[in-house]
Amino acid sequence: MKDAAGAANAPQAGTLPSPLAAALAAFERHLRSERSLSPHTVRAYAGDIASLLAYASGQGVDTPDGLGVTELRGWLAIQHESGAARATLARRGAAARAFTAFAHRRGWLATDPGPQLGTLKTRRTLPHVLPRDEMAGVLTGLDQAARRIEPTEAEAAVALRDSAVLELLYATGIRVSELCELDAGHLDYGRRTVRVRGKGDKERTVPVGVPALRAVTRWLDAGRPALATAASGTALFLGVRGGRLDPRTARRIVHERLREAGTTRDAGPHGIRHSTATHLLEGGADLRSVQEILGHSSPATTQIYTHVSIERLKSSYRQAHPRA
């Protein structure tokens, strides 16, 4: 919550001296067009750098070449004193290093002070994972609900969509932003795969299970036509007004459906992604395959799911072994 509040209270570019505002705008364009970062990441980094430059301006810095390690450390110290979470501080430090590296490449800084900040190590927390039987119960309930309603009703279209959304998220482990960017043509029914464009504009092909393909087919045949408008284009999933489903609405759908199903925890879309990875590893999938399915650039990111599986194994052992 503090992170969200910090972003909401970030200074606007218009309050900065014009050279700093121009540098911020150029950095934001760089993140969006050259690094192909997600809109969420671009907003977070731009908000962080707006805050950094506002602090630097308050210290008498009017142009990018006046930014040094003193300003970087002073800004982060204020973030720490205000109670920012460790993960938030790590991200803001990463944003600052990205900005100073960009400014150095542009020739605005004679030397790059960013590396002097170091890297704040964050504590890796184990992700929330829904048990297999609980996840199966959620999907079965959604499927049954979608079949009970007449397919000509708008409510039926939404039910078919929601069932397909959760089935596809669990079947593939894709991110909610990746799901919303899918077009109908990205699914290959013959090969049972879906083509996904992930972080950094990297494309990967992910296997899809039969139940998910059936749910998507029902949505396309009986649900999507009821919501489609001239503005729908080729989007796979649509909102109630016919436009492409946006990530915020997709997250709300998942939270609501999981809550209605009475799951033990409100995992959300990322929780379903965690569950997919964990269930794959528990079922015998190798770490490299799971890494490719999830679209992780580093195996270290995927490694956390092995810890989840081990923790569950230890829990089962303690419950089952007479001398545990």
Tab-separated table of C-alpha atoms in Angstrom:
chain	number	residue	atom	x	y	z
A	1	MET	CA	0.000	0.000	0.000
A	2	LYS	CA	2.870	2.351	0.750
A	3	ASP	CA	4.235	1.695	-2.718
A	4	ALA	CA	0.905	2.604	-4.290
A	5	ALA	CA	0.659	5.709	-2.160
A	6	GLY	CA	4.162	6.723	-3.120
A	7	ALA	CA	3.360	6.368	-6.811
A	8	ALA	CA	0.149	8.344	-6.384
A	9	ASN	CA	2.011	11.167	-4.667
A	10	ALA	CA	4.914	11.238	-7.143
A	11	PRO	CA	5.681	14.758	-8.388
A	12	GLN	CA	4.444	15.554	-11.869
A	13	ALA	CA	6.926	16.311	-14.644
A	14	GLY	CA	5.426	19.797	-15.003
A	15	THR	CA	6.760	20.821	-11.570
A	16	LEU	CA	10.375	20.007	-12.550
A	17	PRO	CA	12.867	22.391	-14.150
A	18	SER	CA	12.486	21.992	-17.924
A	19	PRO	CA	15.848	20.177	-18.479
A	20	LEU	CA	14.908	17.572	-15.852
A	21	ALA	CA	11.365	17.260	-17.205
A	22	ALA	CA	12.754	16.702	-20.712
A	23	ALA	CA	15.154	14.046	-19.395
A	24	LEU	CA	12.292	12.276	-17.628
A	25	ALA	CA	10.144	12.314	-20.793
A	26	ALA	CA	13.034	10.931	-22.867
A	27	PHE	CA	13.641	8.167	-20.306
A	28	GLU	CA	9.957	7.210	-20.345
A	29	ARG	CA	9.996	7.002	-24.155
A	30	HIS	CA	13.133	4.857	-23.946
A	31	LEU	CA	11.476	2.422	-21.535
A	32	ARG	CA	8.359	2.157	-23.670
A	33	SER	CA	9.804	1.954	-27.188
A	34	GLU	CA	13.385	0.700	-26.879
A	35	ARG	CA	13.162	-1.627	-23.886
A	36	SER	CA	9.538	-2.674	-24.587
A	37	LEU	CA	8.673	-2.796	-20.883
A	38	SER	CA	5.101	-3.370	-19.759
A	39	PRO	CA	2.926	-0.274	-19.182
A	40	HIS	CA	2.875	-1.121	-15.454
A	41	THR	CA	6.696	-1.164	-15.243
A	42	VAL	CA	7.002	2.016	-17.296
A	43	ARG	CA	4.586	3.817	-14.950
A	44	ALA	CA	6.433	2.566	-11.870
A	45	TYR	CA	9.895	3.544	-13.144
A	46	ALA	CA	8.703	6.919	-14.455
A	47	GLY	CA	7.063	7.666	-11.102
A	48	ASP	CA	10.262	6.698	-9.280
A	49	ILE	CA	12.435	8.941	-11.460
A	50	ALA	CA	9.971	11.836	-11.201
A	51	SER	CA	10.335	11.527	-7.424
A	52	LEU	CA	14.153	11.311	-7.661
A	53	LEU	CA	14.407	14.374	-9.914
A	54	ALA	CA	12.022	16.358	-7.715
A	55	TYR	CA	14.263	15.571	-4.724
A	56	ALA	CA	17.387	16.495	-6.713
A	57	SER	CA	15.746	19.746	-7.808
A	58	GLY	CA	15.100	20.549	-4.159
A	59	GLN	CA	18.835	20.066	-3.559
A	60	GLY	CA	19.668	22.642	-6.223
A	61	VAL	CA	20.070	20.332	-9.217
A	62	ASP	CA	18.499	21.904	-12.329
A	63	THR	CA	20.037	19.798	-15.109
A	64	PRO	CA	20.797	16.054	-15.452
A	65	ASP	CA	24.565	16.633	-15.294
A	66	GLY	CA	24.195	17.754	-11.669
A	67	LEU	CA	22.877	14.375	-10.541
A	68	GLY	CA	25.392	12.424	-8.455
A	69	VAL	CA	25.586	9.606	-5.965
A	70	THR	CA	24.907	12.047	-3.096
A	71	GLU	CA	21.472	12.859	-4.502
A	72	LEU	CA	20.733	9.202	-5.251
A	73	ARG	CA	21.597	8.089	-1.718
A	74	GLY	CA	19.788	11.023	-0.125
A	75	TRP	CA	16.618	10.238	-2.086
A	76	LEU	CA	16.716	6.544	-1.183
A	77	ALA	CA	17.376	7.409	2.460
A	78	ILE	CA	14.175	9.461	2.548
A	79	GLN	CA	12.278	6.546	0.973
A	80	HIS	CA	13.642	4.248	3.673
A	81	GLU	CA	12.769	6.661	6.488
A	82	SER	CA	9.223	7.002	5.147
A	83	GLY	CA	8.740	3.258	5.613
A	84	ALA	CA	9.007	1.997	2.022
A	85	ALA	CA	9.117	-1.783	1.830
A	86	ARG	CA	12.397	-3.515	1.062
A	87	ALA	CA	11.111	-4.683	-2.331
A	88	THR	CA	10.008	-1.124	-3.158
A	89	LEU	CA	13.432	0.261	-2.233
A	90	ALA	CA	15.079	-2.370	-4.428
A	91	ARG	CA	12.883	-1.399	-7.379
A	92	ARG	CA	13.501	2.325	-6.866
A	93	GLY	CA	17.237	1.695	-6.706
A	94	ALA	CA	16.984	-0.282	-9.951
A	95	ALA	CA	15.012	2.569	-11.548
A	96	ALA	CA	17.662	5.091	-10.461
A	97	ARG	CA	20.473	2.951	-11.891
A	98	ALA	CA	18.557	2.523	-15.154
A	99	PHE	CA	18.070	6.288	-15.419
A	100	THR	CA	21.685	7.239	-14.698
A	101	ALA	CA	22.926	4.603	-17.170
A	102	PHE	CA	20.559	6.054	-19.783
A	103	ALA	CA	21.680	9.612	-18.999
A	104	HIS	CA	25.347	8.570	-19.235
A	105	ARG	CA	24.780	6.960	-22.649
A	106	ARG	CA	23.056	10.143	-23.817
A	107	GLY	CA	26.072	12.190	-22.717
A	108	TRP	CA	24.168	14.049	-20.004
A	109	LEU	CA	26.390	12.604	-17.253
A	110	ALA	CA	30.182	12.486	-17.529
A	111	THR	CA	30.245	9.417	-15.265
A	112	ASP	CA	27.475	7.056	-14.178
A	113	PRO	CA	26.912	7.231	-10.392
A	114	GLY	CA	24.362	4.398	-10.453
A	115	PRO	CA	26.734	1.457	-9.837
A	116	GLN	CA	27.908	3.110	-6.606
A	117	LEU	CA	24.448	2.475	-5.130
A	118	GLY	CA	24.944	-1.272	-5.090
A	119	THR	CA	22.028	-3.663	-5.234
A	120	LEU	CA	19.645	-4.169	-2.340
A	121	LYS	CA	18.895	-7.860	-1.910
A	122	THR	CA	15.229	-8.596	-1.323
A	123	ARG	CA	13.893	-11.410	0.790
A	124	ARG	CA	12.260	-13.986	-1.446
A	125	THR	CA	8.875	-14.914	-0.025
A	126	LEU	CA	7.220	-18.171	-0.950
A	127	PRO	CA	4.284	-17.553	-3.321
A	128	HIS	CA	0.726	-18.467	-2.404
A	129	VAL	CA	-0.295	-21.699	-4.105
A	130	LEU	CA	-3.769	-23.205	-4.405
A	131	PRO	CA	-3.935	-26.986	-3.870
A	132	ARG	CA	-4.642	-29.082	-6.961
A	133	ASP	CA	-8.059	-30.247	-5.786
A	134	GLU	CA	-9.093	-26.697	-4.904
A	135	MET	CA	-8.050	-25.383	-8.303
A	136	ALA	CA	-9.884	-28.247	-10.007
A	137	GLY	CA	-13.005	-27.428	-7.982
A	138	VAL	CA	-12.899	-23.773	-9.051
A	139	LEU	CA	-12.632	-24.650	-12.740
A	140	THR	CA	-15.315	-27.353	-12.584
A	141	GLY	CA	-17.696	-24.956	-10.846
A	142	LEU	CA	-17.123	-22.254	-13.473
A	143	ASP	CA	-17.650	-24.743	-16.292
A	144	GLN	CA	-20.925	-25.954	-14.806
A	145	ALA	CA	-22.153	-22.411	-14.208
A	146	ALA	CA	-21.364	-21.413	-17.805
A	147	ARG	CA	-23.319	-24.395	-19.158
A	148	ARG	CA	-26.436	-23.684	-17.060
A	149	ILE	CA	-27.177	-20.271	-18.611
A	150	GLU	CA	-28.723	-19.710	-22.034
A	151	PRO	CA	-25.887	-18.715	-24.398
A	152	THR	CA	-27.894	-15.801	-25.861
A	153	GLU	CA	-27.817	-13.850	-22.605
A	154	ALA	CA	-25.089	-11.324	-21.820
A	155	GLU	CA	-24.636	-13.032	-18.449
A	156	ALA	CA	-23.936	-16.305	-20.239
A	157	ALA	CA	-21.298	-14.629	-22.409
A	158	VAL	CA	-19.552	-13.274	-19.316
A	159	ALA	CA	-19.727	-16.679	-17.605
A	160	LEU	CA	-18.196	-18.379	-20.654
A	161	ARG	CA	-15.483	-15.720	-20.818
A	162	ASP	CA	-14.622	-15.987	-17.132
A	163	SER	CA	-14.415	-19.775	-17.340
A	164	ALA	CA	-12.098	-19.541	-20.365
A	165	VAL	CA	-9.944	-16.880	-18.671
A	166	LEU	CA	-9.296	-18.963	-15.563
A	167	GLU	CA	-8.838	-22.189	-17.527
A	168	LEU	CA	-6.273	-20.568	-19.807
A	169	LEU	CA	-4.403	-18.851	-16.965
A	170	TYR	CA	-4.080	-22.129	-15.076
A	171	ALA	CA	-3.300	-24.234	-18.156
A	172	THR	CA	-0.476	-21.975	-19.329
A	173	GLY	CA	0.785	-20.008	-16.316
A	174	ILE	CA	0.878	-16.847	-18.443
A	175	ARG	CA	0.771	-13.390	-16.894
A	176	VAL	CA	-2.548	-11.540	-16.850
A	177	SER	CA	-1.088	-8.830	-19.121
A	178	GLU	CA	-0.066	-11.521	-21.613
A	179	LEU	CA	-3.550	-13.033	-21.499
A	180	CYS	CA	-5.178	-9.689	-22.299
A	181	GLU	CA	-2.899	-9.147	-25.301
A	182	LEU	CA	-3.849	-12.462	-26.930
A	183	ASP	CA	-5.657	-12.468	-30.254
A	184	ALA	CA	-7.896	-15.324	-31.340
A	185	GLY	CA	-5.323	-16.320	-33.961
A	186	HIS	CA	-2.613	-16.882	-31.348
A	187	LEU	CA	-4.106	-20.265	-30.427
A	188	ASP	CA	-3.066	-23.314	-32.458
A	189	TYR	CA	-5.709	-25.959	-31.834
A	190	GLY	CA	-3.913	-28.624	-33.841
A	191	ARG	CA	-0.667	-28.325	-31.899
A	192	ARG	CA	-2.481	-27.332	-28.673
A	193	THR	CA	-0.291	-24.293	-28.090
A	194	VAL	CA	-0.676	-20.550	-27.670
A	195	ARG	CA	1.735	-17.877	-28.905
A	196	VAL	CA	2.474	-15.373	-26.157
A	197	ARG	CA	4.320	-12.046	-26.232
A	198	GLY	CA	5.923	-11.493	-22.843
A	199	LYS	CA	8.239	-9.067	-21.085
A	200	GLY	CA	10.745	-7.301	-23.288
A	201	ASP	CA	8.551	-8.098	-26.307
A	202	LYS	CA	9.874	-11.677	-26.277
A	203	GLU	CA	7.636	-14.242	-27.921
A	204	ARG	CA	7.269	-17.816	-26.698
A	205	THR	CA	5.012	-20.784	-27.456
A	206	VAL	CA	3.245	-22.378	-24.494
A	207	PRO	CA	1.392	-25.715	-24.396
A	208	VAL	CA	-2.354	-25.616	-23.641
A	209	GLY	CA	-4.410	-28.444	-22.134
A	210	VAL	CA	-7.578	-29.846	-23.680
A	211	PRO	CA	-9.995	-28.472	-21.005
A	212	ALA	CA	-8.686	-24.937	-21.555
A	213	LEU	CA	-9.017	-25.239	-25.345
A	214	ARG	CA	-12.589	-26.478	-24.925
A	215	ALA	CA	-13.424	-23.546	-22.646
A	216	VAL	CA	-11.918	-21.055	-25.109
A	217	THR	CA	-13.785	-22.673	-28.009
A	218	ARG	CA	-17.107	-22.387	-26.149
A	219	TRP	CA	-16.341	-18.730	-25.422
A	220	LEU	CA	-15.491	-18.010	-29.059
A	221	ASP	CA	-18.543	-19.859	-30.410
A	222	ALA	CA	-21.258	-18.871	-27.938
A	223	GLY	CA	-19.926	-16.022	-25.773
A	224	ARG	CA	-17.726	-13.649	-27.735
A	225	PRO	CA	-20.301	-12.911	-30.491
A	226	ALA	CA	-22.712	-11.599	-27.831
A	227	LEU	CA	-20.180	-8.986	-26.642
A	228	ALA	CA	-18.331	-8.196	-29.880
A	229	THR	CA	-18.585	-4.740	-31.464
A	230	ALA	CA	-16.836	-2.970	-34.313
A	231	ALA	CA	-14.099	-2.027	-31.828
A	232	SER	CA	-13.360	-5.618	-30.777
A	233	GLY	CA	-10.879	-6.330	-33.560
A	234	THR	CA	-9.076	-9.651	-33.192
A	235	ALA	CA	-8.864	-9.603	-29.373
A	236	LEU	CA	-9.421	-13.028	-27.839
A	237	PHE	CA	-11.079	-11.792	-24.652
A	238	LEU	CA	-13.511	-8.886	-24.491
A	239	GLY	CA	-14.962	-6.652	-21.811
A	240	VAL	CA	-18.711	-6.179	-21.462
A	241	ARG	CA	-18.600	-3.151	-23.799
A	242	GLY	CA	-16.845	-5.079	-26.537
A	243	GLY	CA	-13.316	-3.700	-26.189
A	244	ARG	CA	-10.235	-5.787	-25.463
A	245	LEU	CA	-10.267	-7.088	-21.889
A	246	ASP	CA	-7.873	-4.983	-19.793
A	247	PRO	CA	-5.586	-6.400	-17.069
A	248	ARG	CA	-7.357	-4.587	-14.220
A	249	THR	CA	-10.721	-6.117	-15.179
A	250	ALA	CA	-9.110	-9.523	-15.659
A	251	ARG	CA	-7.612	-9.365	-12.157
A	252	ARG	CA	-10.999	-8.429	-10.720
A	253	ILE	CA	-12.628	-11.354	-12.525
A	254	VAL	CA	-10.124	-13.816	-11.081
A	255	HIS	CA	-10.399	-12.450	-7.534
A	256	GLU	CA	-14.207	-12.525	-7.677
A	257	ARG	CA	-14.402	-16.051	-9.102
A	258	LEU	CA	-11.942	-17.446	-6.571
A	259	ARG	CA	-13.816	-15.749	-3.733
A	260	GLU	CA	-17.155	-17.091	-4.983
A	261	ALA	CA	-15.668	-20.584	-5.150
A	262	GLY	CA	-14.685	-20.352	-1.474
A	263	THR	CA	-10.956	-20.940	-1.946
A	264	THR	CA	-8.826	-20.976	1.198
A	265	ARG	CA	-6.938	-17.886	0.013
A	266	ASP	CA	-7.570	-15.109	-2.502
A	267	ALA	CA	-4.637	-15.899	-4.762
A	268	GLY	CA	-5.469	-13.743	-7.789
A	269	PRO	CA	-3.981	-14.188	-11.286
A	270	HIS	CA	-0.399	-14.325	-10.042
A	271	GLY	CA	-1.411	-16.941	-7.498
A	272	ILE	CA	-2.777	-19.061	-10.339
A	273	ARG	CA	0.553	-18.614	-12.151
A	274	HIS	CA	2.372	-19.746	-9.007
A	275	SER	CA	0.018	-22.715	-8.714
A	276	THR	CA	0.642	-23.753	-12.328
A	277	ALA	CA	4.411	-23.716	-11.837
A	278	THR	CA	4.260	-25.603	-8.556
A	279	HIS	CA	1.850	-28.240	-9.857
A	280	LEU	CA	4.033	-28.773	-12.931
A	281	LEU	CA	7.114	-29.361	-10.783
A	282	GLU	CA	5.206	-31.622	-8.406
A	283	GLY	CA	4.018	-33.600	-11.422
A	284	GLY	CA	7.581	-34.223	-12.600
A	285	ALA	CA	8.283	-31.351	-15.020
A	286	ASP	CA	11.919	-30.223	-15.091
A	287	LEU	CA	12.904	-26.738	-14.000
A	288	ARG	CA	14.109	-25.671	-17.458
A	289	SER	CA	10.759	-26.524	-19.062
A	290	VAL	CA	8.854	-24.606	-16.393
A	291	GLN	CA	11.185	-21.641	-16.898
A	292	GLU	CA	10.377	-21.588	-20.621
A	293	ILE	CA	6.641	-21.956	-20.032
A	294	LEU	CA	6.604	-19.041	-17.576
A	295	GLY	CA	8.870	-16.874	-19.730
A	296	HIS	CA	11.492	-16.316	-17.037
A	297	SER	CA	14.786	-14.980	-18.396
A	298	SER	CA	16.732	-16.482	-15.493
A	299	PRO	CA	16.392	-19.949	-13.919
A	300	ALA	CA	16.930	-18.284	-10.532
A	301	THR	CA	13.434	-16.763	-10.803
A	302	THR	CA	11.893	-20.191	-11.395
A	303	GLN	CA	13.956	-21.764	-8.609
A	304	ILE	CA	11.619	-20.417	-5.919
A	305	TYR	CA	8.947	-22.910	-6.993
A	306	THR	CA	11.201	-25.801	-6.054
A	307	HIS	CA	11.222	-24.393	-2.508
A	308	VAL	CA	7.415	-24.322	-2.523
A	309	SER	CA	7.305	-27.978	-3.551
A	310	ILE	CA	9.863	-28.931	-0.883
A	311	GLU	CA	7.927	-27.055	1.810
A	312	ARG	CA	4.755	-28.910	0.855
A	313	LEU	CA	6.660	-32.189	0.851
A	314	LYS	CA	7.976	-31.464	4.355
A	315	SER	CA	4.472	-30.560	5.524
A	316	SER	CA	3.092	-33.848	4.186
A	317	TYR	CA	5.973	-35.719	5.838
A	318	ARG	CA	5.321	-34.123	9.227
A	319	GLN	CA	1.637	-35.012	8.999
A	320	ALA	CA	2.145	-38.582	7.791
A	321	HIS	CA	5.313	-39.929	9.412
A	322	PRO	CA	4.863	-41.355	12.924
A	323	ARG	CA	8.267	-40.079	14.059
A	324	ALA	CA	8.294	-36.750	12.226
